[in-house]
Coordinates of C-alpha atoms in Angstrom, one line a residue:
X20 CA 13.0 0.2 -26.7
X21 CA 9.6 0.2 -25.8
X22 CA 10.0 2.5 -22.2
X23 CA 6.4 1.7 -21.2
X24 CA 7.0 -1.8 -21.6
X25 CA 10.3 -1.7 -20.0
X26 CA 8.5 0.0 -17.1
X27 CA 5.9 -2.5 -17.1
X28 CA 7.9 -5.5 -17.1
X29 CA 10.3 -3.6 -14.2
X30 CA 7.3 -3.4 -11.8
X31 CA 5.9 -6.9 -12.7
X32 CA 9.4 -8.4 -11.6
X33 CA 9.5 -6.1 -8.6
X34 CA 5.6 -7.3 -7.7
X35 CA 6.1 -11.0 -8.2
X36 CA 9.6 -11.5 -6.7
X37 CA 10.9 -12.9 -10.0
X38 CA 11.0 -13.0 -13.9
X39 CA 9.6 -16.4 -14.2
X40 CA 6.6 -15.2 -12.3
X41 CA 6.2 -11.6 -14.0
X42 CA 6.4 -13.7 -17.1
X43 CA 3.5 -15.9 -16.5
X44 CA 1.6 -13.0 -14.9
X45 CA 2.0 -11.1 -18.3
X46 CA 1.8 -13.8 -20.5
X47 CA 5.0 -13.0 -22.0
X48 CA 8.2 -15.4 -22.0
X49 CA 10.9 -15.2 -19.3
X50 CA 13.5 -14.1 -21.9
X51 CA 11.4 -11.1 -22.9
X52 CA 10.9 -10.0 -19.7
X53 CA 14.3 -10.5 -18.8
X54 CA 15.2 -8.3 -22.0
X55 CA 12.9 -5.6 -21.5
X56 CA 14.3 -5.1 -17.8
X57 CA 18.2 -5.6 -19.2
X58 CA 17.4 -2.5 -21.7
X59 CA 15.9 -0.2 -19.1
X60 CA 19.1 -0.9 -17.0
X61 CA 21.4 -0.3 -19.9
X62 CA 19.3 2.9 -20.6
X63 CA 19.3 4.1 -17.2
X64 CA 23.4 3.1 -16.1
X65 CA 21.9 1.2 -13.1
X66 CA 21.2 -2.1 -11.9
X67 CA 17.4 -2.4 -10.8
X68 CA 17.8 -5.6 -9.0
X69 CA 19.9 -7.9 -6.9
X70 CA 19.9 -11.5 -8.4
X71 CA 20.1 -14.6 -6.6
X72 CA 19.5 -18.2 -7.5
X73 CA 16.3 -17.9 -5.3
X74 CA 14.9 -14.4 -5.8
X75 CA 15.4 -11.0 -6.6
X76 CA 15.3 -7.9 -4.7
X77 CA 15.8 -3.9 -5.6
X78 CA 18.6 -2.2 -5.5
X79 CA 19.0 1.2 -4.1
X80 CA 18.2 2.5 -7.5
X81 CA 15.4 0.4 -8.1
X82 CA 13.5 1.5 -4.9
X83 CA 14.2 4.9 -6.0
X84 CA 12.4 4.1 -9.1
X85 CA 9.6 2.1 -8.6
X86 CA 7.1 4.8 -7.2
X87 CA 7.8 6.7 -10.4
X88 CA 7.3 4.1 -12.6
X89 CA 4.0 2.8 -10.7
X90 CA 3.0 6.7 -11.6
X91 CA 4.3 6.9 -15.0
X92 CA 2.1 3.7 -15.6
X93 CA -1.0 4.7 -14.0
X94 CA -1.1 8.1 -16.1
X95 CA -0.6 6.5 -19.3
X96 CA -3.9 4.1 -18.2
X97 CA -5.7 7.2 -17.0
X98 CA -5.1 8.7 -20.4
X99 CA -6.3 5.7 -22.0
X100 CA -9.1 5.5 -20.3
X101 CA -10.1 9.2 -21.2
X102 CA -10.4 8.6 -25.0
X103 CA -11.9 6.6 -27.4
X104 CA -13.4 2.9 -26.8
X105 CA -11.8 3.0 -23.3
X106 CA -13.9 5.9 -22.4
X107 CA -17.1 3.8 -22.7
X108 CA -19.3 4.2 -19.6
X109 CA -19.4 0.9 -17.3
X110 CA -22.7 0.1 -15.9
X111 CA -24.4 -2.5 -13.9
X112 CA -23.3 -3.2 -10.2
X113 CA -19.8 -3.7 -8.1
X114 CA -19.4 -5.5 -4.9
X115 CA -16.5 -5.0 -2.7
X116 CA -15.0 -6.4 0.2
X117 CA -12.3 -4.6 2.6
X118 CA -11.0 -4.2 6.1
X119 CA -12.6 -1.6 7.8
X120 CA -10.2 0.9 8.5
X121 CA -8.9 0.8 4.9
X122 CA -12.5 0.6 3.4
X123 CA -13.5 3.8 5.6
X124 CA -10.3 5.7 5.0
X125 CA -9.4 4.9 1.1
X126 CA -11.7 2.2 -0.8
X127 CA -15.1 4.0 0.0
X128 CA -14.1 7.4 -1.0
X129 CA -12.5 5.9 -4.2
X130 CA -15.6 4.0 -4.8
X131 CA -17.9 7.2 -4.6
X132 CA -15.2 9.0 -7.1
X133 CA -15.6 6.2 -9.3
X134 CA -19.2 5.7 -9.5
X135 CA -19.5 9.4 -10.2
X136 CA -17.8 9.1 -13.4
X137 CA -20.1 6.0 -14.4
X138 CA -23.5 7.1 -13.6
X139 CA -24.8 3.8 -14.7
X140 CA -22.9 1.7 -12.3
X141 CA -24.1 1.4 -8.6
X142 CA -22.0 -0.2 -5.8
X143 CA -21.7 -1.9 -2.8
X144 CA -18.8 -2.1 0.2
X145 CA -18.8 -4.6 2.8
X146 CA -15.9 -3.9 5.7
X147 CA -14.5 -6.7 7.6
X148 CA -14.2 -5.5 10.9
X149 CA -12.1 -8.5 12.8
X150 CA -8.6 -9.0 11.7
X151 CA -8.9 -12.8 10.8
X152 CA -12.9 -12.4 9.4
X153 CA -13.7 -14.8 6.8
X154 CA -14.3 -13.0 3.4
X155 CA -17.7 -13.4 1.8
X156 CA -18.2 -16.1 -0.3
X157 CA -17.4 -15.7 -4.0
X158 CA -20.9 -15.3 -5.2
X159 CA -21.5 -12.3 -3.0
X160 CA -18.5 -10.1 -3.7
X161 CA -16.7 -9.4 -6.9
X162 CA -13.7 -8.0 -5.6
X163 CA -11.6 -8.0 -2.5
X164 CA -9.1 -5.2 -1.3
X165 CA -6.8 -7.1 1.4
X166 CA -3.8 -5.8 3.5
X167 CA -0.5 -8.1 3.1
X168 CA 0.9 -10.5 3.5
X169 CA -0.2 -12.1 0.3
X170 CA -3.3 -13.6 0.7
X171 CA -4.0 -17.1 -0.6
X172 CA -7.9 -17.2 -0.2
X173 CA -8.0 -14.6 -3.0
X174 CA -7.9 -15.7 -6.9
X175 CA -5.8 -14.3 -9.2
X176 CA -4.2 -11.4 -7.1
X177 CA -3.1 -7.6 -8.1
X178 CA -0.6 -5.9 -5.8
X179 CA -1.3 -2.3 -6.1
X180 CA 2.0 -1.3 -4.3
X181 CA 3.8 -1.1 -0.7
X182 CA 2.7 1.2 2.0
X183 CA 5.0 2.2 4.9
X184 CA 4.4 2.3 8.2
X185 CA 5.0 5.6 9.6
X186 CA 5.6 7.1 13.1
X187 CA 3.1 10.1 14.1
X188 CA 2.0 12.0 16.8
X189 CA -0.7 15.0 17.7
X190 CA 0.9 18.5 17.8
X191 CA -0.1 18.6 21.5
X192 CA 1.7 15.6 22.5
X193 CA 5.1 16.4 20.7
X194 CA 5.0 20.1 22.6
X195 CA 4.2 18.1 25.9
X196 CA 7.1 15.6 25.6
X197 CA 9.2 16.9 23.0
X198 CA 9.6 15.6 19.5
X199 CA 12.0 12.4 19.2
X200 CA 15.4 13.3 17.7
X201 CA 16.7 9.3 17.6
X202 CA 15.2 6.0 17.4
X203 CA 16.0 5.7 21.0
X204 CA 14.2 8.5 22.0
X205 CA 11.0 6.8 21.3
X206 CA 11.4 4.5 24.3
X207 CA 10.9 7.3 26.5
X208 CA 7.7 8.2 24.8
X209 CA 4.2 7.1 25.4
X210 CA 2.8 5.2 22.6
X211 CA -0.4 3.8 21.1
X212 CA -0.4 0.2 20.0
X213 CA -2.6 -1.9 17.6
X214 CA -2.9 -5.5 18.6
X215 CA -5.8 -7.7 19.5
X216 CA -6.6 -8.0 23.3
X217 CA -5.0 -10.4 25.1
X218 CA -1.8 -10.6 22.7
X219 CA 2.0 -9.7 23.8
X220 CA 3.1 -6.4 22.7
X221 CA 5.3 -6.6 19.9
X222 CA 8.9 -4.3 19.8
X223 CA 8.9 -1.7 16.8
X224 CA 11.1 -2.8 14.1
X225 CA 12.4 0.1 12.3
X226 CA 14.2 0.5 9.0
X227 CA 16.3 3.1 7.3
X228 CA 17.5 2.0 4.0
X229 CA 20.0 -0.8 4.9
X230 CA 19.7 -0.2 8.9
X231 CA 17.4 -2.1 11.0
X232 CA 16.7 -1.2 14.7
X233 CA 14.2 -2.5 17.6
X234 CA 12.4 -0.4 19.9
X235 CA 10.7 -1.8 23.0
X236 CA 7.8 1.1 23.1
X237 CA 6.2 2.8 26.3
X238 CA 2.7 1.5 26.0
X239 CA -0.1 3.9 27.1
X240 CA -3.0 2.6 25.0
X241 CA -4.0 -0.5 23.3
X242 CA -6.2 -0.5 20.2
X243 CA -7.6 -3.7 18.6
X244 CA -8.4 -1.8 15.2
X245 CA -7.1 1.0 13.3
X246 CA -10.2 3.3 13.4
X247 CA -9.6 3.5 17.2
X248 CA -5.7 3.7 16.9
X249 CA -6.2 6.7 14.3
X250 CA -8.8 8.5 17.0
X251 CA -6.3 8.1 20.0
X252 CA -3.2 9.4 18.1
X253 CA -5.4 12.4 17.0
X254 CA -6.4 13.0 20.8
X255 CA -2.8 13.2 21.6
X256 CA -2.6 9.9 23.6
X257 CA 0.7 8.9 22.4
X258 CA 3.0 7.9 19.1
X259 CA 1.4 5.5 16.7
X260 CA 3.6 3.7 14.2
X261 CA 0.3 3.5 11.4
X262 CA 0.3 2.7 7.9
X263 CA 0.6 6.0 6.0
X264 CA -2.7 5.2 4.1
X265 CA -4.5 5.6 7.4
X266 CA -3.1 8.8 8.7
X267 CA -1.7 10.5 5.5
X268 CA -4.5 13.3 5.0
X269 CA -4.3 14.4 9.0
X270 CA -0.4 14.9 8.3
X271 CA -1.2 16.5 5.2
X272 CA -3.3 19.1 7.1
X273 CA -1.1 19.4 10.0
X274 CA -3.6 17.4 12.9
X275 CA -0.6 15.0 12.9
X276 CA 3.2 15.1 12.6
X277 CA 5.2 12.5 11.5
X278 CA 8.3 11.8 13.4
X279 CA 11.8 10.6 12.1
X280 CA 10.3 10.1 8.8
X281 CA 13.6 9.0 7.7
X282 CA 12.4 5.7 9.4
X283 CA 9.8 3.5 8.7
X284 CA 8.3 0.4 10.1
X285 CA 8.4 -1.8 7.2
X286 CA 6.2 -1.9 4.2
X287 CA 2.5 -3.1 4.1
X288 CA 1.6 -4.5 0.5
X289 CA -2.0 -3.9 -0.5
X290 CA -3.8 -6.4 -2.9
X291 CA -6.8 -6.8 -5.0
X292 CA -8.2 -9.8 -6.5
X293 CA -11.6 -12.0 -6.9
X294 CA -13.1 -14.5 -4.4
X295 CA -12.3 -17.7 -6.1
X296 CA -11.2 -18.6 -9.6
X297 CA -13.3 -16.3 -11.8
X298 CA -12.0 -13.6 -13.5
X299 CA -12.6 -9.7 -12.5
X300 CA -15.3 -8.3 -14.8
X301 CA -14.5 -5.0 -16.4
X302 CA -16.1 -3.1 -13.4
X303 CA -13.5 -4.7 -10.9
X304 CA -10.9 -4.2 -13.1
X305 CA -11.8 -0.6 -13.7
X306 CA -12.2 0.2 -10.1
X307 CA -8.6 -1.9 -9.4
X308 CA -7.1 0.6 -11.8
X309 CA -8.7 3.7 -10.8
X310 CA -7.8 2.7 -7.0
X311 CA -4.1 2.0 -7.7
X312 CA -4.0 5.5 -9.5
X313 CA -5.6 7.2 -6.6
X314 CA -3.1 5.5 -4.2
X315 CA -0.5 6.6 -6.0
X316 CA -1.3 10.2 -6.9
X317 CA -1.6 10.4 -3.2
X318 CA 2.0 9.6 -2.9
X319 CA 0.9 6.4 -0.5
X320 CA 3.3 3.7 -1.9
X321 CA 7.2 3.6 -1.8

């Protein structure tokens, strides 16, 4: 059995939600994709998917394997790019569009590192500040990075992975109010909400495995963008439910503490693709691989 091919088939099925869609994305027959996944399941002695007539979903074993499988695929891709003809330098110009906070925190640093590897390449990034901002025209941007759900306005898109929403707060706030020990404790603590001005504050829907809970937070501060949310939680204004990519550096450094780490507020898929029907060029494709590898190494995906 080709383990790498099996891992790739497994990830494709998980990302596309079915065997037929994974087969179309990979250019293989559905029977070939099914056989690769079946061989992987036999090798591991565990089922990776729950299959119904309408869709497939990851089993608990599949959920444990998916992040590691992405890491394996990313490491192999990185190794291949480092040698031989795949190591040829890219050149020209690459133009990106991304939501503002994602662009500031992840995309811009990754693009700088990517350009450092390719001295003949220069870049441009446009950040979309409004939640519903229209993407630039296809002749203005080569690649758009978007946060789920699946964006119909992109062309052929690639799912980079799923990032959890995590509970976090500043150390001073935790010292003043106490750390929540259960989900019910969250109702008594001040929180920071990310919501458009004038919109209704929605309950927090939290998950722990198959268990789901809903909490109505005590909102102390509402922010209409994620950059403001991150600043507010760093200032100890309250507890935030934030995407891990937004706060992972602060959690790693101790500036923020992750609370109730066994719980998360759902998963946030991140996609990359061209605007319109034109395929990605080698520079954009190379950057998508680089960004996915970078996020995987930072353990941002589940």
